[in-house]
Structure formats: C-alpha cells, structure tokens
Coordinates of C-alpha atoms in Angstrom, one line a residue:
X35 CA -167.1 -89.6 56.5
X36 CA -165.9 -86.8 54.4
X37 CA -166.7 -85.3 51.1
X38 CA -163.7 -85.0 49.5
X39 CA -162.0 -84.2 46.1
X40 CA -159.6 -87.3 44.2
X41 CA -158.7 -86.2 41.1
X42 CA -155.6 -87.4 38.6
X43 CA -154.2 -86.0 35.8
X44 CA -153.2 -87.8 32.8
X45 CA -151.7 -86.2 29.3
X46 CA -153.1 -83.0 30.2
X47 CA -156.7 -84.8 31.0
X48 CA -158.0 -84.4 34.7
X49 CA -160.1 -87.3 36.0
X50 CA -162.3 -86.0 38.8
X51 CA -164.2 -87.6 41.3
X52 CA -166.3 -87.1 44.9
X53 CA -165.7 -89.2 47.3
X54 CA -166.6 -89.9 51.1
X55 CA -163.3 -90.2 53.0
X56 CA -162.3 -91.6 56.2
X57 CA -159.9 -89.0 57.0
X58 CA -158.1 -90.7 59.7
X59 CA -155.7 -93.3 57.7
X60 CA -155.1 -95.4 60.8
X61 CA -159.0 -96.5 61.0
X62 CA -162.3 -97.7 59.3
X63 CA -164.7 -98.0 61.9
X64 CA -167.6 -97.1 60.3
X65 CA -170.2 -97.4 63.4
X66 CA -170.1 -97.2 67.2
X67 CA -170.6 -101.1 67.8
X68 CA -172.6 -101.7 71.3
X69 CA -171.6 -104.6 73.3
X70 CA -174.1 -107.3 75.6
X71 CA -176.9 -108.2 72.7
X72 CA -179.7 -109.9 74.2
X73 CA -182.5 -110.9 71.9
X74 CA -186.0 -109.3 72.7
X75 CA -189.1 -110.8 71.7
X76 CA -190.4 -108.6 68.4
X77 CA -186.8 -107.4 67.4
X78 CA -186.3 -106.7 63.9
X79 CA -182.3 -107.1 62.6
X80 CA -180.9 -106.6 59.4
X81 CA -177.4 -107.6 58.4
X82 CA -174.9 -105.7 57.1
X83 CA -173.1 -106.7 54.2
X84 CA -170.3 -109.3 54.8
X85 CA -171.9 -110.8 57.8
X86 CA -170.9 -114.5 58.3
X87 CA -173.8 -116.3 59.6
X88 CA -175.3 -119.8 58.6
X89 CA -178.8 -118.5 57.6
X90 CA -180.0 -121.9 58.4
X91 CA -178.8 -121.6 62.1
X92 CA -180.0 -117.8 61.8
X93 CA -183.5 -119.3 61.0
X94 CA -183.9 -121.4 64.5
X95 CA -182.7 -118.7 66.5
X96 CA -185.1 -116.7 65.0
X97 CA -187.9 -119.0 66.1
X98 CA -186.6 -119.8 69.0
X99 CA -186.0 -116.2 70.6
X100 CA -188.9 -114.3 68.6
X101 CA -187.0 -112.5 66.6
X102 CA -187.3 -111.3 62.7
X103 CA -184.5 -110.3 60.0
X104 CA -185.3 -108.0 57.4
X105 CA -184.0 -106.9 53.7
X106 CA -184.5 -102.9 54.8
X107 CA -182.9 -101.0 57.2
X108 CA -185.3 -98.7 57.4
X109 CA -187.7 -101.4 59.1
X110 CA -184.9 -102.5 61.6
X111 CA -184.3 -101.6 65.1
X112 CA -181.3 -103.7 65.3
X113 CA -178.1 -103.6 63.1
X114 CA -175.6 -106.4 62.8
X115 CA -172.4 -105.9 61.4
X116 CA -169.5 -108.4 60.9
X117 CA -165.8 -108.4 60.5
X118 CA -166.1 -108.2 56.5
X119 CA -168.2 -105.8 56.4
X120 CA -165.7 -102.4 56.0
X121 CA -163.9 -104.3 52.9
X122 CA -167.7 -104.7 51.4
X123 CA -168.2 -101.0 51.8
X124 CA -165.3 -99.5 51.4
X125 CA -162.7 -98.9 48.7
X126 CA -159.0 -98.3 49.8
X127 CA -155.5 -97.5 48.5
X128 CA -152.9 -95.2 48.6
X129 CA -153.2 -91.4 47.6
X130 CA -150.9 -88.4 48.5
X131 CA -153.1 -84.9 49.8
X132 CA -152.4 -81.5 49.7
X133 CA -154.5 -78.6 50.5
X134 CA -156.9 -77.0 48.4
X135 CA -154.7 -73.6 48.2
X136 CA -152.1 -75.3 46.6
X137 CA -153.7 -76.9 43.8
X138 CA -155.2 -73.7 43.1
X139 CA -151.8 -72.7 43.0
X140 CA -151.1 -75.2 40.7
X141 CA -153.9 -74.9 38.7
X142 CA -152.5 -70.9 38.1
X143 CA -149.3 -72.7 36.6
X144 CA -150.0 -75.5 34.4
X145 CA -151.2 -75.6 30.7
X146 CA -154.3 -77.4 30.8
X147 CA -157.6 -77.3 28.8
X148 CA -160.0 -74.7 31.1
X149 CA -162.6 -77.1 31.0
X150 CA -160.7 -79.1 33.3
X151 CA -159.4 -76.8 35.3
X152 CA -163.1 -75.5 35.8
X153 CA -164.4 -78.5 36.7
X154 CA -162.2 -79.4 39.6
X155 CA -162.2 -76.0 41.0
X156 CA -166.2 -76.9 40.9
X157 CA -165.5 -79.7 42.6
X158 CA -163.1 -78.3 45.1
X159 CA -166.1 -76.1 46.3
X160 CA -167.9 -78.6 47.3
X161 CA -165.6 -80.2 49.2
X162 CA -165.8 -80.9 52.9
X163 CA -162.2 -81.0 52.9
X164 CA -159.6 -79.3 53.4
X165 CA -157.2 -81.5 51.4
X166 CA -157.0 -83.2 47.8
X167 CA -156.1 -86.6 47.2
X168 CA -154.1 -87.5 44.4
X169 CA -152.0 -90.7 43.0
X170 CA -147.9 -90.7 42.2
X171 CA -148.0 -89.3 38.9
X172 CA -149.7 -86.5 39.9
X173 CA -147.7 -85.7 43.1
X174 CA -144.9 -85.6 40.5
X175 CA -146.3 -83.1 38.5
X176 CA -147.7 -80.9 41.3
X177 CA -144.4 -80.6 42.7
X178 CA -142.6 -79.6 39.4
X179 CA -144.9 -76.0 39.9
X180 CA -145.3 -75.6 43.7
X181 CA -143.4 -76.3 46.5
X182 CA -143.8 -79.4 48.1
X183 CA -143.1 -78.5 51.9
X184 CA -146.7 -78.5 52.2
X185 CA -147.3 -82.1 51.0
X186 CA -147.6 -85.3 53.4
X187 CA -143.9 -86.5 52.3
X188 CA -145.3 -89.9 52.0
X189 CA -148.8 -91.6 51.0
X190 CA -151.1 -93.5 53.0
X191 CA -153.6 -95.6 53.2
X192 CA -156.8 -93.9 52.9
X193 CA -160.6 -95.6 53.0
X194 CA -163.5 -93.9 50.4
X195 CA -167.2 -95.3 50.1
X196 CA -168.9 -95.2 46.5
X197 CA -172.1 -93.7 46.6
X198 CA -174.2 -96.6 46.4
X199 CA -173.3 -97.4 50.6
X200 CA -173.2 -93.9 52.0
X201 CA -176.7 -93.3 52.3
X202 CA -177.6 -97.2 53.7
X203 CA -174.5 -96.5 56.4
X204 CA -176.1 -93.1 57.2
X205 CA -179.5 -94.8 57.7
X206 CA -177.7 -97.1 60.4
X207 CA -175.9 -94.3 61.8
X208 CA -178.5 -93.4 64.1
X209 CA -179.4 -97.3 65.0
X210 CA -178.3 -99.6 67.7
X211 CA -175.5 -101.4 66.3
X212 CA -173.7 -104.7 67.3
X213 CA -170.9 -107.0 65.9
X214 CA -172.1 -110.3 64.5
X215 CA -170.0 -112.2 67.3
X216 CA -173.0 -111.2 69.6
X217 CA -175.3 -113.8 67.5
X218 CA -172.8 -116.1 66.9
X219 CA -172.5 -116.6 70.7
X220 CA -175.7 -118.1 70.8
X221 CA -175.8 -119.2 67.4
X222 CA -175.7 -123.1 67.5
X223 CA -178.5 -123.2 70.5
X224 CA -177.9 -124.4 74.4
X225 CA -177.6 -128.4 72.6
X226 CA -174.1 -127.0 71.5
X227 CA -171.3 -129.2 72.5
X228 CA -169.1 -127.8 74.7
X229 CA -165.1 -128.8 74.0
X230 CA -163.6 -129.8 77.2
X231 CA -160.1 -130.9 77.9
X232 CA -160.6 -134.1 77.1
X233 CA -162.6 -133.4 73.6
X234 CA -159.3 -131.2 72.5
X235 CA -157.2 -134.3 73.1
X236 CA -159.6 -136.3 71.0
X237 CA -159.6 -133.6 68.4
X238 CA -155.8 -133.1 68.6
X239 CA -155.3 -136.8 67.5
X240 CA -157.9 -136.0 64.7
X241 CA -156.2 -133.2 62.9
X242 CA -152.5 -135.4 63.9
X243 CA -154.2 -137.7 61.3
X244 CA -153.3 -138.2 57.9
X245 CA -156.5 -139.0 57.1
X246 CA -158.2 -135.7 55.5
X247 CA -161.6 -136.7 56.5
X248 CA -160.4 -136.5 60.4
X249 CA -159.5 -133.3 59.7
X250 CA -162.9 -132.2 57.8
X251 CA -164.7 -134.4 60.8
X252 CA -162.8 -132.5 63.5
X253 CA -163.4 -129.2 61.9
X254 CA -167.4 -129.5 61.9
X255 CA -167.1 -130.3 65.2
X256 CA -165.5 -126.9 66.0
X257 CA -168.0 -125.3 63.9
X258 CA -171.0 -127.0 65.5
X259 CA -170.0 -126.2 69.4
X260 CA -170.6 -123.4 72.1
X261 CA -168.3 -120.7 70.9
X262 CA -168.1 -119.2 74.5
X263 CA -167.8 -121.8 76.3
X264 CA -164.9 -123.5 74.2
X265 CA -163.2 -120.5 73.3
X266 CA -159.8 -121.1 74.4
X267 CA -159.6 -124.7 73.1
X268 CA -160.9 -123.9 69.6
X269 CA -158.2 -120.9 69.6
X270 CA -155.5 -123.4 70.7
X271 CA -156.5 -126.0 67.8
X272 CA -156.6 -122.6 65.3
X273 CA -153.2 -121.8 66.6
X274 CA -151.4 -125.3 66.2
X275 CA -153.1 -126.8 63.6
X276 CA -153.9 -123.8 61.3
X277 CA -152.0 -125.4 58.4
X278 CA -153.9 -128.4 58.1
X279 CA -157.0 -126.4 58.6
X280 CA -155.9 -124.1 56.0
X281 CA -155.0 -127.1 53.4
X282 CA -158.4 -128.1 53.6
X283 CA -161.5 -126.8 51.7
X284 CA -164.1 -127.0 54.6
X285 CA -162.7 -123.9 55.7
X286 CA -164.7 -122.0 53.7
X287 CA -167.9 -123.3 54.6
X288 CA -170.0 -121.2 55.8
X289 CA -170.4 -122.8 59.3
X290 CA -166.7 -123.0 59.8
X291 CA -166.5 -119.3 58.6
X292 CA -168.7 -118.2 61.2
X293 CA -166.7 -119.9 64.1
X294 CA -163.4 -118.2 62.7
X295 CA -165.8 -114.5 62.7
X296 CA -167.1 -115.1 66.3
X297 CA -162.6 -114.5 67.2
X298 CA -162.5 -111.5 64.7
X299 CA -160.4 -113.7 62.4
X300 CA -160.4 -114.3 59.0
X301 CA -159.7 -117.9 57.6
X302 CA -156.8 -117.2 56.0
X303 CA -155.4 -115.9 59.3
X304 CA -155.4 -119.4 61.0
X305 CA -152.3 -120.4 59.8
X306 CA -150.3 -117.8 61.5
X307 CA -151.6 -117.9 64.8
X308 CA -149.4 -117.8 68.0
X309 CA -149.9 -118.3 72.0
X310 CA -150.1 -114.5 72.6
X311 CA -153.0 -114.1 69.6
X312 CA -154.8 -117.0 71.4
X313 CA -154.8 -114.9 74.7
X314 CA -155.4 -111.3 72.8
X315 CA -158.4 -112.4 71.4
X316 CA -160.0 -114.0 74.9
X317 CA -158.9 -110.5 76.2
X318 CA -161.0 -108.9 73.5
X319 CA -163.9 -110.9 73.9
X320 CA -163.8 -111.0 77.9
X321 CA -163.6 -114.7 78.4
X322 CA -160.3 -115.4 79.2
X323 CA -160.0 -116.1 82.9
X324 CA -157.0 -117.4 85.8
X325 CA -157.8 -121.0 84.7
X326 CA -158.0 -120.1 81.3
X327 CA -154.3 -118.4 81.4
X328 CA -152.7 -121.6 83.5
X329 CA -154.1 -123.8 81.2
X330 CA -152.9 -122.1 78.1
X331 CA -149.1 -121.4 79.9
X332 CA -148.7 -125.1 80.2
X333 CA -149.9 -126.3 77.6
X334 CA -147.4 -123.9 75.7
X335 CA -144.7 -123.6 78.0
X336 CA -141.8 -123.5 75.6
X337 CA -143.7 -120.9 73.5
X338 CA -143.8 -117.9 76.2
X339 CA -140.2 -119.3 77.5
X340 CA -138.5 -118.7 73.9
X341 CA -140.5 -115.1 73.2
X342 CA -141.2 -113.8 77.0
X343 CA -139.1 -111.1 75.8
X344 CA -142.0 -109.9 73.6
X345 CA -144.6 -111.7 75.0
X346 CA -148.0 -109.1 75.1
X347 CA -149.2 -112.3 78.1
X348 CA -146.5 -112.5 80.6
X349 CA -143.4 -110.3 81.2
X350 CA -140.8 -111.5 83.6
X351 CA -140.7 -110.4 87.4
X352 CA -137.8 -112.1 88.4
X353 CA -134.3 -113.2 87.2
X354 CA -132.3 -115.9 89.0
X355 CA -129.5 -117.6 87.8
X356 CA -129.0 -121.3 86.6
X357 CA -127.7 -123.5 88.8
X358 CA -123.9 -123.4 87.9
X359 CA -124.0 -120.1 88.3
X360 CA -125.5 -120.1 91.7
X361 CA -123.3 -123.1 92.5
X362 CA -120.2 -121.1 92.3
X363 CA -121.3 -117.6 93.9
X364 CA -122.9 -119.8 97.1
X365 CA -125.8 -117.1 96.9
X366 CA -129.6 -116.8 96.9
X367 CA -129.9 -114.1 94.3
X368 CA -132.6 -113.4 93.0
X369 CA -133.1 -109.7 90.8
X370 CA -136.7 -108.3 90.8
X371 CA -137.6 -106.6 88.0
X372 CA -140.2 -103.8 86.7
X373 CA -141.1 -102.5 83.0
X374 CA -141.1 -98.2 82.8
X375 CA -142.6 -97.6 79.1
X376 CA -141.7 -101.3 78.4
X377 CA -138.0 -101.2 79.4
X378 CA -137.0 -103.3 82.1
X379 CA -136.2 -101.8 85.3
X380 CA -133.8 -103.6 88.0
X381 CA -136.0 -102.8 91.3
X382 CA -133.7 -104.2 93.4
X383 CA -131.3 -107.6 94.0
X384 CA -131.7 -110.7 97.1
X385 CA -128.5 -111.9 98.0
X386 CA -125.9 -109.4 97.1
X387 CA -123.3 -108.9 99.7
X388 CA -122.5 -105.5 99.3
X389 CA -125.6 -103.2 99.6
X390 CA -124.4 -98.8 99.2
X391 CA -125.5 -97.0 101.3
X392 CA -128.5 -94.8 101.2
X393 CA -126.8 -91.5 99.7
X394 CA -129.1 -88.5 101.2
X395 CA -130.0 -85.8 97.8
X396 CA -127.8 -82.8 97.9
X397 CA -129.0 -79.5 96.2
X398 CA -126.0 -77.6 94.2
X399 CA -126.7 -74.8 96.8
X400 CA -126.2 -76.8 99.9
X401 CA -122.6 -77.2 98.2
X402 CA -121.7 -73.5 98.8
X403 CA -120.3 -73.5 101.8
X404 CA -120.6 -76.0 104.7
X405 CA -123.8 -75.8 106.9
X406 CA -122.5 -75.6 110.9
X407 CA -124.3 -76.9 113.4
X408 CA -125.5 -74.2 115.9
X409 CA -124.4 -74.6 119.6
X410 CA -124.2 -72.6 122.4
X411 CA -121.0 -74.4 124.1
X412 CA -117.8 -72.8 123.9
X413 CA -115.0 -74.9 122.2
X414 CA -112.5 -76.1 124.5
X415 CA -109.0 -74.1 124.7
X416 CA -106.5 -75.8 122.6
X417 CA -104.3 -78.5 124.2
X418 CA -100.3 -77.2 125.3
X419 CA -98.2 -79.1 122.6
X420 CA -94.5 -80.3 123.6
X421 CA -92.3 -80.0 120.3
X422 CA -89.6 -82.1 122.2
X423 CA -91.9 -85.2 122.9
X424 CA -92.6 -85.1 118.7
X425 CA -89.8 -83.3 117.4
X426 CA -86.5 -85.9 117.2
X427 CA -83.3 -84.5 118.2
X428 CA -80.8 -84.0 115.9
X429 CA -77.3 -85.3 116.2
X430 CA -75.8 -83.7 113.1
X431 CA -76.2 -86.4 111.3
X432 CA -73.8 -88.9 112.7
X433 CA -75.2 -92.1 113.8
X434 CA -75.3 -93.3 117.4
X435 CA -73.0 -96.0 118.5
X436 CA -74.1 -98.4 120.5
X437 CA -73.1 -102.0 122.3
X438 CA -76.3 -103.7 120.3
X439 CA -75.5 -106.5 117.7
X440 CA -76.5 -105.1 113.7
X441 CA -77.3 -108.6 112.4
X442 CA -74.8 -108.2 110.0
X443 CA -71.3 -110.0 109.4
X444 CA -68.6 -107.6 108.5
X445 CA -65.7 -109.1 106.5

C-alpha cells in the first residue's frame, strides 16, 4: 500500500484526496496467505470481512477442535481471509497518473483559485508516490498545458483502501494468515458425505429434473458433503449444471456459498464453467490426481476433443491420420509433436518413405576455399591418352557406302 495523491478538477474546483494505492494494477493481494491450516488447541481466529462461512458449522468446529473466534484482531493469532474479502476492502476503478513534476508543471499554467492549487501541492508532499491519479476530464485538461509523452497513454485499473481498513489490514500484516478454504475443508466434520461415482449419477438425474425441489435437494447435498474428498464431482455438477444452479435461489444460501468459496469461485461464476476450469481449480487446490484426470477426460471426451487446441489440460503429442487417408497412402504415419513457447513443433514423422539425409553444419568460412586432405603419397602420373581411339575420323563429309540394307523403300 501506497500513500498516494487522486485529485480531479471540476469548473476550476480541485477535489483532493489521500489514498492507499495498490500500485501494481494487475493485483490486489493484500496479505501473504500461508497454506496447510491445522487447528491447535487454544487458537484464537478472527475473520476477515467477506468470509463465507456457516457460523453455525463454524460453532461445532469450534468445540470440536478447541478453538475460539474473536471480534478483535488484536486478540487473534490466526487470520482468516476469504475470496470476498479484497472487494470488501477495497475501492477500484480506472484513473490515469502522471508524475508529480508535471502537475506542478501544470499547476504553473492554469488559472485556478490558489487555494486549490495550495492544497494539492500540500497534498503532493505527503505523498509516497511518485505519481498522481486523475479521472478523463482531467487528463483532458492536463494535457491542453503539458505535454503528454509522459502520461500512461491509457488508464487502468487501479485498487485504493479508505481509511477506515488500512489500519485493521496493517494490524494483520504481521499475523499468520490463511484463506478461508483451509476451514471449509473440514468445515462440515468427518460425518460429511463423501460424493462417489455413483452419488453424482444420482445427483445428475436430480438436477436433469424438472422438478425445482430436486434441484434445491441436490444442491444441499453438495453443500453438506466433504469438500476434499468430492472435489472433482462437485466441480463437474458446477460445470454442467451451473444454469439450473444459477436459476435457483438456494444458491445464495450461506451453506451453498461456502462450498462455491472452498473452489475460489463466486456463485455467479457457476454458470460459465468449462472442463479445463474444473481441472485448473483441482490444480490450485492440489487435489487433482491420475484418477482424477481419467475420470474427468472420459466423462468429457468431446469437450477436450473440440478445444484441445486451447486446452490449459492436455495438448496433443501425436497426429495420425483418419482412416481414408491412411487407406490410400498404405502407411503407418504417425507425426510426433512438441510445443516451444506454445507453438507446435513437428519433432519428427513414422512412416515417411523418404527420410534427408543428415546435412553436416557448414561455417561461411569453411566455404573459402576447399579443405584438402593431407597425404604423403604421390599422385599417380597421368595415363597416355590415344586421340585416334576417341577422336572419329573425318571423311569430308561424304557418307560411307556400304552393302547394308537402310530400311527404307526408295521410289
């Protein structure tokens, strides 16, 4: 977090304000999250704002593992943050910077009331900074009195926290910190059903139901089971039956909720799920296993088929061709392939006739002159040529008669 300087003008009227920036527009990780939470007898946790846990639930593991959950930070050892949190805390939207010099520069130019221009050089001073952040209408005007080489070209996205969080996320700063996903694991207790094969066929042909209280039915059973040990079946019902999930208002119960946190997802992301999010997010949470990855390829075969071109799961290692193809060259081609900087690469082809040769590198200054082979023989003395037995000889031209038939009737 920086201290940084927003300010906008309007009708000759600045509007100044400090604010603590996330300089980096790409991010808004606001603590170093520790992974591999295991609940020690007298821990004290407090949750972040935006956590998604039943409290109910929260309240048995509690008991159960000898734990506490307090109101202040200041009285916790353990901080538990969740995937809403950074929205709670933070404010974002799109500004345009430029550095401090220039506005001074600007400042130098413009007719504006002193008072103004006073208080955001005040404000500049204090800034941990080295840019300003400004909205359209004031890029506009900026650049009407100083050159705008020095300007981003573009705005982006940038995260600010009001006042009112800094100092609770600088109290956590300096705390053990883990996502809620690490309680949520354990959340509904070892009782948990665990969703097996044959459970996800039975839920399948709940949420193929027109019946909306199948759905609702099938969707507290999900919420209610062993998050780890189902993962990828409760990612695969996400992914292909997100839009009756999302046309029904259990979703935003809180127990459902917390399922839908445990895979860093929000509900209204389930709708617009796909094979290769199903397998990212086992990846992220390091579940996903050889089993795992057969099971999910054949149950959605078709899928990584289609879109193995962009496929972040499986990228193709071979090429062979369809069977007319290979009917009419009579070969067993087969092309191997590799990815350099995710380009395909032909390695090399089974079943081609014609293979080149291996062509030895040349350097250019090999190509100077040719490169003799040292010997200490002598050649041998040059062979006595006859010009008579190569040479024919002439007859001046005329042609040789002879007794021998031409083939060719004369009239």
């Amino acid at each position: 977090m920086t201290r940084a300087v927003f300010f906008d003008r309007e009708d000759g009227v600045f509007n100044v304000n400090i604010r603590y920036v996330l300089e980096d527009s790409s991010k808004f990780e606001l603590f170093n999250v520790s992974k591999g939470y295991t609940p020690k007898q007298g821990d004290t946790i407090y949750l972040m704002p935006g956590v998604n846990i039943p409290r109910a639930k929260l309240k048995d593991l509690a008991l159960n593992q000898g734990i506490r959950v307090v109101r202040d930070s200041d009285n916790a050892n353990i901080i538990i943050t969740g995937k809403a949190t950074a929205g709670k805390l933070l404010n974002g939207s799109w500004y345009y910077t430029a550095p401090i010099a220039k506005i001074e520069e600007y400042l130098d130019k413009i007719d504006v009331d002193d008072y103004y221009k006073d208080n955001l050089r005040t404000a500049m001073q204090s800034s941990e900074s080295e840019n300003v952040y400004f909205n359209y209408s004031t890029k506009v005007s900026i650049s009407s009195h100083v050159t705008t080489s020095v300007f981003t070209g573009a705005s982006h996205h940038y995260y600010h926290i009001d006042d009112e969080w800094k100092e609770l996320i600088e109290e956590c700063q300096n705390k053990v910190v883990y996502d809620e996903s690490e309680l949520l694991a354990m959340i509904n207790g070892d009782d948990a059903v665990t969703i097996t094969n044959e459970v996800y066929t039975q839920l399948r042909e709940m949420f193929k139901s027109s019946d909306k209280d199948n759905h609702i039915m099938a969707m507290e059973i999900m919420a209610n089971s062993n998050y780890v040990e189902s993962a990828l079946y409760l990612l695969m019902l996400l992914e292909e039956y997100g839009h009756r999930i999302a046309d029904c208002n259990t979703k935003n119960h809180i127990n459902f909720k917390s399922m839908v946190s445990y895979f860093g997802l929000r509900v209204r992301d389930v709708d617009c799920l796909d094979p290769d999010d199903v397998s990212k997010k086992l990846v992220s949470l390091h579940l996903l296993t050889t089993d795992w990855l057969n099971i999910l390829l054949k149950s959605r075969l078709d899928w990584f088929i289609t879109n193995i071109a962009r496929s972040s799961t499986f990228s193709v290692a071979s090429i062979v061709p369809t069977p007319d193809v290979a009917e009419v060259i009579q070969s067993e081609y087969r092309a191997e392939i590799s990815f350099d900087d995710k380009n395909p690469v032909l390695e090399f082809a089974i079943g081609v006739n014609e293979v080149p040769e291996k062509v030895e590198e040349v350097h250019q200054d090999d190509l100077s002159a040719p490169v003799l082979e040292e010997s200490n023989e002598l050649p041998p003395p040059p062979e006595e040529i006859i010009l008579e037995e190569i040479l024919p000889v002439s007859n001046n031209n005329q042609i040789e008669e002879t007794n021998e038939s031409t083939g060719i009737d004369w009239f």
